[in-house]
Amino acid sequence: MGNFGSNIREVPAGAVMLPIMWGTEKSDKCANQFAANFVVFLERPDFAHPKPASLGQAISDDAWRKFHGSVQGSAQNMWRSGLELFAPLLALPVFVAGAFLDEDLGKLVMLAGAAVFCLTAMAYRVFSSSQNEQQDQQVLSACQALTSATGLAVDYRRAYTGACRPRGKQPCRVIVIGPCNRAVDWVGQGP
């Protein structure tokens, strides 16, 4: 996780956290997990942050523009999490058709619909995770470039970004920038 701590949302004194995508966790307060995931689906990954005022002198305007442009471009190219929730819409016509067929053929068609649903949901999650991994590598490179240009500690933190994640967890991506008193060789180390 780097020297900033083991909690993805932990920010040391003098540092700033700039989210690209906040993840959500299943909460006792949220009775409808589908609704919670849908809200995350509506949230588009974004990095529309101005240069942090607290680090104004440490980061030149040119270095910030280059870093911001690279991270914003990668964030805009990320695939949204949660689209797999719409896989049932692809299988719905198959289920409806199965309801109107004779018993044996109807069961077979509905089984095929269930298979289409499962395979579509899994395929989207695997595909989007692999596409987003490429964008994560570009963000990591931008963080390393900003570290080299400024001497600041720039940590790119990610959680639940793979295809397999616990139920109710959504991807979280944040960048933490802060002062560093020694060589920074831990940049980008994360879960």
C-alpha atoms as an extended CHARMM CRD file, in Angstrom:
* protein
*
       191  EXT
         1         1  MET       CA              0.0000000000        0.0000000000        0.0000000000  PROA      1               0.0000000000
         2         2  GLY       CA              2.8570000000        2.4290000000        0.2550000000  PROA      2               0.0000000000
         3         3  ASN       CA              3.9080000000        4.5650000000        3.1650000000  PROA      3               0.0000000000
         4         4  PHE       CA              0.5940000000        6.3820000000        3.5140000000  PROA      4               0.0000000000
         5         5  GLY       CA             -1.0340000000        3.5250000000        5.3980000000  PROA      5               0.0000000000
         6         6  SER       CA             -3.0820000000        0.4370000000        4.7970000000  PROA      6               0.0000000000
         7         7  ASN       CA             -6.5040000000        2.0890000000        4.6080000000  PROA      7               0.0000000000
         8         8  ILE       CA             -7.3420000000        3.3030000000        1.1100000000  PROA      8               0.0000000000
         9         9  ARG       CA             -9.1070000000        6.3480000000        2.5580000000  PROA      9               0.0000000000
        10        10  GLU       CA             -6.4010000000        7.2160000000        5.0870000000  PROA      10              0.0000000000
        11        11  VAL       CA             -4.7190000000       10.5610000000        4.3870000000  PROA      11              0.0000000000
        12        12  PRO       CA             -1.6230000000       11.6380000000        6.3380000000  PROA      12              0.0000000000
        13        13  ALA       CA             -1.1110000000       15.2030000000        7.5560000000  PROA      13              0.0000000000
        14        14  GLY       CA             -0.1560000000       17.5510000000        4.7420000000  PROA      14              0.0000000000
        15        15  ALA       CA             -1.4460000000       15.2700000000        1.9950000000  PROA      15              0.0000000000
        16        16  VAL       CA             -4.5510000000       15.5340000000       -0.1690000000  PROA      16              0.0000000000
        17        17  MET       CA             -6.7880000000       12.7870000000       -1.5560000000  PROA      17              0.0000000000
        18        18  LEU       CA             -8.1580000000       13.1590000000       -5.0640000000  PROA      18              0.0000000000
        19        19  PRO       CA            -10.7430000000       10.5110000000       -5.9750000000  PROA      19              0.0000000000
        20        20  ILE       CA            -11.1730000000        9.1640000000       -9.4750000000  PROA      20              0.0000000000
        21        21  MET       CA            -13.9520000000        6.7750000000       -8.4890000000  PROA      21              0.0000000000
        22        22  TRP       CA            -15.3850000000        6.1850000000       -5.0380000000  PROA      22              0.0000000000
        23        23  GLY       CA            -16.4780000000        2.6500000000       -4.4360000000  PROA      23              0.0000000000
        24        24  THR       CA            -19.5000000000        1.7430000000       -2.3700000000  PROA      24              0.0000000000
        25        25  GLU       CA            -19.8100000000       -0.9930000000        0.1420000000  PROA      25              0.0000000000
        26        26  LYS       CA            -22.9070000000       -2.8950000000        1.1070000000  PROA      26              0.0000000000
        27        27  SER       CA            -24.4840000000       -1.0000000000        3.9490000000  PROA      27              0.0000000000
        28        28  ASP       CA            -27.1190000000       -1.9510000000        6.4930000000  PROA      28              0.0000000000
        29        29  LYS       CA            -28.7260000000        1.3940000000        5.6960000000  PROA      29              0.0000000000
        30        30  CYS       CA            -29.2130000000        0.4330000000        2.0520000000  PROA      30              0.0000000000
        31        31  ALA       CA            -32.0500000000       -2.0500000000        1.7970000000  PROA      31              0.0000000000
        32        32  ASN       CA            -31.8070000000       -2.3300000000       -1.9650000000  PROA      32              0.0000000000
        33        33  GLN       CA            -28.3250000000       -3.3560000000       -3.1280000000  PROA      33              0.0000000000
        34        34  PHE       CA            -29.4210000000       -3.1020000000       -6.7680000000  PROA      34              0.0000000000
        35        35  ALA       CA            -30.2150000000        0.5930000000       -6.1830000000  PROA      35              0.0000000000
        36        36  ALA       CA            -26.8380000000        1.1620000000       -4.5160000000  PROA      36              0.0000000000
        37        37  ASN       CA            -25.0190000000       -0.4860000000       -7.4460000000  PROA      37              0.0000000000
        38        38  PHE       CA            -27.0940000000        1.5060000000       -9.9260000000  PROA      38              0.0000000000
        39        39  VAL       CA            -25.9660000000        4.7530000000       -8.2700000000  PROA      39              0.0000000000
        40        40  VAL       CA            -22.3420000000        3.6440000000       -8.7000000000  PROA      40              0.0000000000
        41        41  PHE       CA            -23.0860000000        2.7950000000      -12.3350000000  PROA      41              0.0000000000
        42        42  LEU       CA            -24.3050000000        6.3540000000      -12.8790000000  PROA      42              0.0000000000
        43        43  GLU       CA            -21.0650000000        7.7280000000      -11.4090000000  PROA      43              0.0000000000
        44        44  ARG       CA            -18.6180000000        8.1220000000      -14.2580000000  PROA      44              0.0000000000
        45        45  PRO       CA            -14.9120000000        7.8900000000      -13.3480000000  PROA      45              0.0000000000
        46        46  ASP       CA            -13.5920000000       11.4450000000      -13.3740000000  PROA      46              0.0000000000
        47        47  PHE       CA            -10.5680000000       13.4890000000      -12.3500000000  PROA      47              0.0000000000
        48        48  ALA       CA            -11.8010000000       17.0770000000      -12.5940000000  PROA      48              0.0000000000
        49        49  HSD       CA             -9.7530000000       18.3750000000       -9.6720000000  PROA      49              0.0000000000
        50        50  PRO       CA             -7.9520000000       21.7150000000       -9.6250000000  PROA      50              0.0000000000
        51        51  LYS       CA             -4.3620000000       21.8270000000       -8.4230000000  PROA      51              0.0000000000
        52        52  PRO       CA             -4.4820000000       21.3910000000       -4.6270000000  PROA      52              0.0000000000
        53        53  ALA       CA             -3.9350000000       24.7750000000       -2.9520000000  PROA      53              0.0000000000
        54        54  SER       CA             -2.0370000000       23.1690000000       -0.0840000000  PROA      54              0.0000000000
        55        55  LEU       CA              0.5580000000       21.8660000000       -2.5460000000  PROA      55              0.0000000000
        56        56  GLY       CA              0.5590000000       24.9380000000       -4.8010000000  PROA      56              0.0000000000
        57        57  GLN       CA              4.2660000000       25.7860000000       -4.5890000000  PROA      57              0.0000000000
        58        58  ALA       CA              5.3950000000       22.1560000000       -4.6870000000  PROA      58              0.0000000000
        59        59  ILE       CA              3.7450000000       21.4540000000       -8.0680000000  PROA      59              0.0000000000
        60        60  SER       CA              4.3780000000       23.7340000000      -11.0420000000  PROA      60              0.0000000000
        61        61  ASP       CA              1.4030000000       24.6120000000      -13.2190000000  PROA      61              0.0000000000
        62        62  ASP       CA              3.0050000000       22.8250000000      -16.1630000000  PROA      62              0.0000000000
        63        63  ALA       CA              3.6060000000       19.6280000000      -14.1770000000  PROA      63              0.0000000000
        64        64  TRP       CA              0.0180000000       19.7170000000      -12.8480000000  PROA      64              0.0000000000
        65        65  ARG       CA             -1.4640000000       20.2380000000      -16.3350000000  PROA      65              0.0000000000
        66        66  LYS       CA              0.4940000000       17.2970000000      -17.7150000000  PROA      66              0.0000000000
        67        67  PHE       CA             -0.4450000000       15.0600000000      -14.7620000000  PROA      67              0.0000000000
        68        68  HSD       CA             -4.0870000000       16.1710000000      -14.7450000000  PROA      68              0.0000000000
        69        69  GLY       CA             -4.4750000000       15.6690000000      -18.5080000000  PROA      69              0.0000000000
        70        70  SER       CA             -3.0320000000       12.1760000000      -18.3760000000  PROA      70              0.0000000000
        71        71  VAL       CA             -5.1310000000       11.0610000000      -15.3920000000  PROA      71              0.0000000000
        72        72  GLN       CA             -8.3210000000       12.7030000000      -16.7070000000  PROA      72              0.0000000000
        73        73  GLY       CA             -7.8660000000       10.9870000000      -20.0870000000  PROA      73              0.0000000000
        74        74  SER       CA             -7.4140000000        7.6140000000      -18.4300000000  PROA      74              0.0000000000
        75        75  ALA       CA            -10.3920000000        8.1640000000      -16.1350000000  PROA      75              0.0000000000
        76        76  GLN       CA            -12.6400000000        9.0280000000      -19.0630000000  PROA      76              0.0000000000
        77        77  ASN       CA            -11.5660000000        5.8440000000      -20.8530000000  PROA      77              0.0000000000
        78        78  MET       CA            -12.4660000000        3.5990000000      -17.9150000000  PROA      78              0.0000000000
        79        79  TRP       CA            -15.3980000000        1.2590000000      -18.2640000000  PROA      79              0.0000000000
        80        80  ARG       CA            -18.1660000000        1.6300000000      -15.7320000000  PROA      80              0.0000000000
        81        81  SER       CA            -18.7940000000       -0.9950000000      -13.1420000000  PROA      81              0.0000000000
        82        82  GLY       CA            -22.3440000000       -2.2330000000      -12.7680000000  PROA      82              0.0000000000
        83        83  LEU       CA            -23.3700000000       -2.6940000000      -16.3880000000  PROA      83              0.0000000000
        84        84  GLU       CA            -23.5220000000       -6.4200000000      -15.7250000000  PROA      84              0.0000000000
        85        85  LEU       CA            -26.6620000000       -5.6370000000      -13.7430000000  PROA      85              0.0000000000
        86        86  PHE       CA            -28.4230000000       -5.0550000000      -17.0600000000  PROA      86              0.0000000000
        87        87  ALA       CA            -27.6390000000       -8.5500000000      -18.3460000000  PROA      87              0.0000000000
        88        88  PRO       CA            -31.1510000000       -9.7480000000      -17.3570000000  PROA      88              0.0000000000
        89        89  LEU       CA            -32.5420000000       -7.4290000000      -20.0320000000  PROA      89              0.0000000000
        90        90  LEU       CA            -30.7240000000       -9.5280000000      -22.6410000000  PROA      90              0.0000000000
        91        91  ALA       CA            -32.2070000000      -12.7330000000      -21.2540000000  PROA      91              0.0000000000
        92        92  LEU       CA            -35.7300000000      -11.3380000000      -20.7090000000  PROA      92              0.0000000000
        93        93  PRO       CA            -37.0060000000      -12.0990000000      -24.2490000000  PROA      93              0.0000000000
        94        94  VAL       CA            -35.8010000000      -15.6900000000      -23.8790000000  PROA      94              0.0000000000
        95        95  PHE       CA            -37.6720000000      -16.0780000000      -20.5600000000  PROA      95              0.0000000000
        96        96  VAL       CA            -40.8370000000      -14.5950000000      -22.0350000000  PROA      96              0.0000000000
        97        97  ALA       CA            -40.6340000000      -16.8880000000      -25.0690000000  PROA      97              0.0000000000
        98        98  GLY       CA            -40.0650000000      -19.8840000000      -22.7900000000  PROA      98              0.0000000000
        99        99  ALA       CA            -43.2360000000      -19.1000000000      -20.8450000000  PROA      99              0.0000000000
       100       100  PHE       CA            -45.3520000000      -19.4930000000      -23.9840000000  PROA      100             0.0000000000
       101       101  LEU       CA            -43.8280000000      -22.7550000000      -25.2260000000  PROA      101             0.0000000000
       102       102  ASP       CA            -44.8020000000      -26.2630000000      -24.1750000000  PROA      102             0.0000000000
       103       103  GLU       CA            -43.4580000000      -27.4460000000      -20.8150000000  PROA      103             0.0000000000
       104       104  ASP       CA            -40.3010000000      -29.3160000000      -21.8670000000  PROA      104             0.0000000000
       105       105  LEU       CA            -39.2290000000      -26.8870000000      -24.5770000000  PROA      105             0.0000000000
       106       106  GLY       CA            -40.1020000000      -23.9350000000      -22.3110000000  PROA      106             0.0000000000
       107       107  LYS       CA            -37.8210000000      -25.2300000000      -19.5590000000  PROA      107             0.0000000000
       108       108  LEU       CA            -35.0100000000      -25.7010000000      -22.0620000000  PROA      108             0.0000000000
       109       109  VAL       CA            -35.4250000000      -22.1810000000      -23.4260000000  PROA      109             0.0000000000
       110       110  MET       CA            -35.5280000000      -20.7010000000      -19.9190000000  PROA      110             0.0000000000
       111       111  LEU       CA            -32.3720000000      -22.6210000000      -19.0040000000  PROA      111             0.0000000000
       112       112  ALA       CA            -30.7090000000      -21.1630000000      -22.0930000000  PROA      112             0.0000000000
       113       113  GLY       CA            -31.8580000000      -17.6920000000      -20.9650000000  PROA      113             0.0000000000
       114       114  ALA       CA            -30.2980000000      -18.2210000000      -17.5490000000  PROA      114             0.0000000000
       115       115  ALA       CA            -27.0450000000      -19.2900000000      -19.1960000000  PROA      115             0.0000000000
       116       116  VAL       CA            -27.0740000000      -16.1910000000      -21.4260000000  PROA      116             0.0000000000
       117       117  PHE       CA            -27.6370000000      -14.0210000000      -18.3440000000  PROA      117             0.0000000000
       118       118  CYS       CA            -24.7440000000      -15.5550000000      -16.3680000000  PROA      118             0.0000000000
       119       119  LEU       CA            -22.2850000000      -15.6270000000      -19.2550000000  PROA      119             0.0000000000
       120       120  THR       CA            -23.0660000000      -12.0510000000      -20.2970000000  PROA      120             0.0000000000
       121       121  ALA       CA            -22.6310000000      -10.7200000000      -16.7570000000  PROA      121             0.0000000000
       122       122  MET       CA            -19.3340000000      -12.5660000000      -16.2460000000  PROA      122             0.0000000000
       123       123  ALA       CA            -17.9650000000      -11.6510000000      -19.6730000000  PROA      123             0.0000000000
       124       124  TYR       CA            -18.6830000000       -7.9510000000      -19.1590000000  PROA      124             0.0000000000
       125       125  ARG       CA            -17.0380000000       -7.9110000000      -15.7350000000  PROA      125             0.0000000000
       126       126  VAL       CA            -13.8950000000       -9.6790000000      -16.9890000000  PROA      126             0.0000000000
       127       127  PHE       CA            -13.6790000000       -7.4880000000      -20.1000000000  PROA      127             0.0000000000
       128       128  SER       CA            -14.2190000000       -4.1950000000      -18.2550000000  PROA      128             0.0000000000
       129       129  SER       CA            -11.7030000000       -5.1330000000      -15.5500000000  PROA      129             0.0000000000
       130       130  SER       CA             -9.0320000000       -5.9300000000      -18.1290000000  PROA      130             0.0000000000
       131       131  GLN       CA             -9.7060000000       -2.6900000000      -20.0190000000  PROA      131             0.0000000000
       132       132  ASN       CA             -9.5700000000       -0.6730000000      -16.8030000000  PROA      132             0.0000000000
       133       133  GLU       CA             -6.2820000000       -2.3290000000      -15.8120000000  PROA      133             0.0000000000
       134       134  GLN       CA             -4.6950000000       -0.7090000000      -18.8690000000  PROA      134             0.0000000000
       135       135  GLN       CA             -6.0140000000        2.6910000000      -17.7460000000  PROA      135             0.0000000000
       136       136  ASP       CA             -4.7600000000        2.0170000000      -14.2060000000  PROA      136             0.0000000000
       137       137  GLN       CA             -1.2630000000        1.4880000000      -15.6120000000  PROA      137             0.0000000000
       138       138  GLN       CA             -1.4310000000        4.8660000000      -17.3850000000  PROA      138             0.0000000000
       139       139  VAL       CA             -2.5310000000        6.5760000000      -14.1540000000  PROA      139             0.0000000000
       140       140  LEU       CA              0.2970000000        4.8380000000      -12.3180000000  PROA      140             0.0000000000
       141       141  SER       CA              2.7820000000        6.1090000000      -14.9250000000  PROA      141             0.0000000000
       142       142  ALA       CA              1.4190000000        9.6550000000      -14.5300000000  PROA      142             0.0000000000
       143       143  CYS       CA              1.8330000000        9.3770000000      -10.7440000000  PROA      143             0.0000000000
       144       144  GLN       CA              5.4170000000        8.2130000000      -11.1480000000  PROA      144             0.0000000000
       145       145  ALA       CA              6.1210000000       11.0880000000      -13.5580000000  PROA      145             0.0000000000
       146       146  LEU       CA              4.6810000000       13.6190000000      -11.0890000000  PROA      146             0.0000000000
       147       147  THR       CA              6.8230000000       12.1320000000       -8.3240000000  PROA      147             0.0000000000
       148       148  SER       CA              9.9180000000       12.4770000000      -10.5020000000  PROA      148             0.0000000000
       149       149  ALA       CA              9.0360000000       16.0540000000      -11.4860000000  PROA      149             0.0000000000
       150       150  THR       CA              8.1720000000       17.3280000000       -7.9980000000  PROA      150             0.0000000000
       151       151  GLY       CA              9.7000000000       15.0440000000       -5.3780000000  PROA      151             0.0000000000
       152       152  LEU       CA              6.2660000000       14.6560000000       -3.7770000000  PROA      152             0.0000000000
       153       153  ALA       CA              4.8750000000       11.3140000000       -2.6750000000  PROA      153             0.0000000000
       154       154  VAL       CA              2.1360000000       10.3620000000       -5.1360000000  PROA      154             0.0000000000
       155       155  ASP       CA              0.2640000000        7.1720000000       -4.2850000000  PROA      155             0.0000000000
       156       156  TYR       CA             -2.3520000000        5.6250000000       -6.5900000000  PROA      156             0.0000000000
       157       157  ARG       CA             -4.6460000000        3.4570000000       -4.4820000000  PROA      157             0.0000000000
       158       158  ARG       CA             -7.1130000000        0.9290000000       -5.8330000000  PROA      158             0.0000000000
       159       159  ALA       CA             -9.5110000000       -1.5010000000       -4.2370000000  PROA      159             0.0000000000
       160       160  TYR       CA            -11.8980000000       -4.0590000000       -5.7500000000  PROA      160             0.0000000000
       161       161  THR       CA            -10.7960000000       -3.3300000000       -9.3120000000  PROA      161             0.0000000000
       162       162  GLY       CA            -10.5180000000       -6.9400000000      -10.4970000000  PROA      162             0.0000000000
       163       163  ALA       CA            -13.1920000000       -9.1410000000      -12.0270000000  PROA      163             0.0000000000
       164       164  CYS       CA            -13.6250000000      -11.0660000000       -8.7630000000  PROA      164             0.0000000000
       165       165  ARG       CA            -14.6510000000       -8.9790000000       -5.7890000000  PROA      165             0.0000000000
       166       166  PRO       CA            -16.7920000000       -9.4460000000       -2.6930000000  PROA      166             0.0000000000
       167       167  ARG       CA            -20.5120000000       -9.0470000000       -3.0920000000  PROA      167             0.0000000000
       168       168  GLY       CA            -21.6310000000       -5.4550000000       -2.6320000000  PROA      168             0.0000000000
       169       169  LYS       CA            -18.1580000000       -3.9800000000       -3.2000000000  PROA      169             0.0000000000
       170       170  GLN       CA            -17.5350000000       -1.5610000000       -6.0330000000  PROA      170             0.0000000000
       171       171  PRO       CA            -14.1990000000       -0.3740000000       -7.4530000000  PROA      171             0.0000000000
       172       172  CYS       CA            -12.4630000000        2.5020000000       -5.6980000000  PROA      172             0.0000000000
       173       173  ARG       CA             -9.6070000000        4.5310000000       -7.2040000000  PROA      173             0.0000000000
       174       174  VAL       CA             -7.9610000000        7.4940000000       -5.4750000000  PROA      174             0.0000000000
       175       175  ILE       CA             -4.7070000000        9.4210000000       -5.7230000000  PROA      175             0.0000000000
       176       176  VAL       CA             -3.0270000000       10.7210000000       -2.5690000000  PROA      176             0.0000000000
       177       177  ILE       CA             -0.4000000000       13.4490000000       -2.9680000000  PROA      177             0.0000000000
       178       178  GLY       CA              1.7210000000       14.6340000000       -0.0890000000  PROA      178             0.0000000000
       179       179  PRO       CA              5.1680000000       15.7150000000        1.0060000000  PROA      179             0.0000000000
       180       180  CYS       CA              7.9180000000       13.1400000000        1.1870000000  PROA      180             0.0000000000
       181       181  ASN       CA             11.1870000000       13.3890000000        3.1080000000  PROA      181             0.0000000000
       182       182  ARG       CA             12.9760000000       10.5050000000        1.4180000000  PROA      182             0.0000000000
       183       183  ALA       CA             13.2990000000        8.6720000000       -1.8680000000  PROA      183             0.0000000000
       184       184  VAL       CA              9.9560000000        7.4960000000       -3.0960000000  PROA      184             0.0000000000
       185       185  ASP       CA             10.2360000000        3.9690000000       -4.3910000000  PROA      185             0.0000000000
       186       186  TRP       CA              6.8400000000        2.7640000000       -3.1860000000  PROA      186             0.0000000000
       187       187  VAL       CA              4.6960000000        4.8010000000       -5.5850000000  PROA      187             0.0000000000
       188       188  GLY       CA              1.6830000000        2.9480000000       -6.8570000000  PROA      188             0.0000000000
       189       189  GLN       CA              2.0130000000       -0.0730000000       -4.6470000000  PROA      189             0.0000000000
       190       190  GLY       CA             -1.5180000000       -1.0580000000       -3.7690000000  PROA      190             0.0000000000
       191       191  PRO       CA             -3.9210000000       -3.8640000000       -3.2090000000  PROA      191             0.0000000000
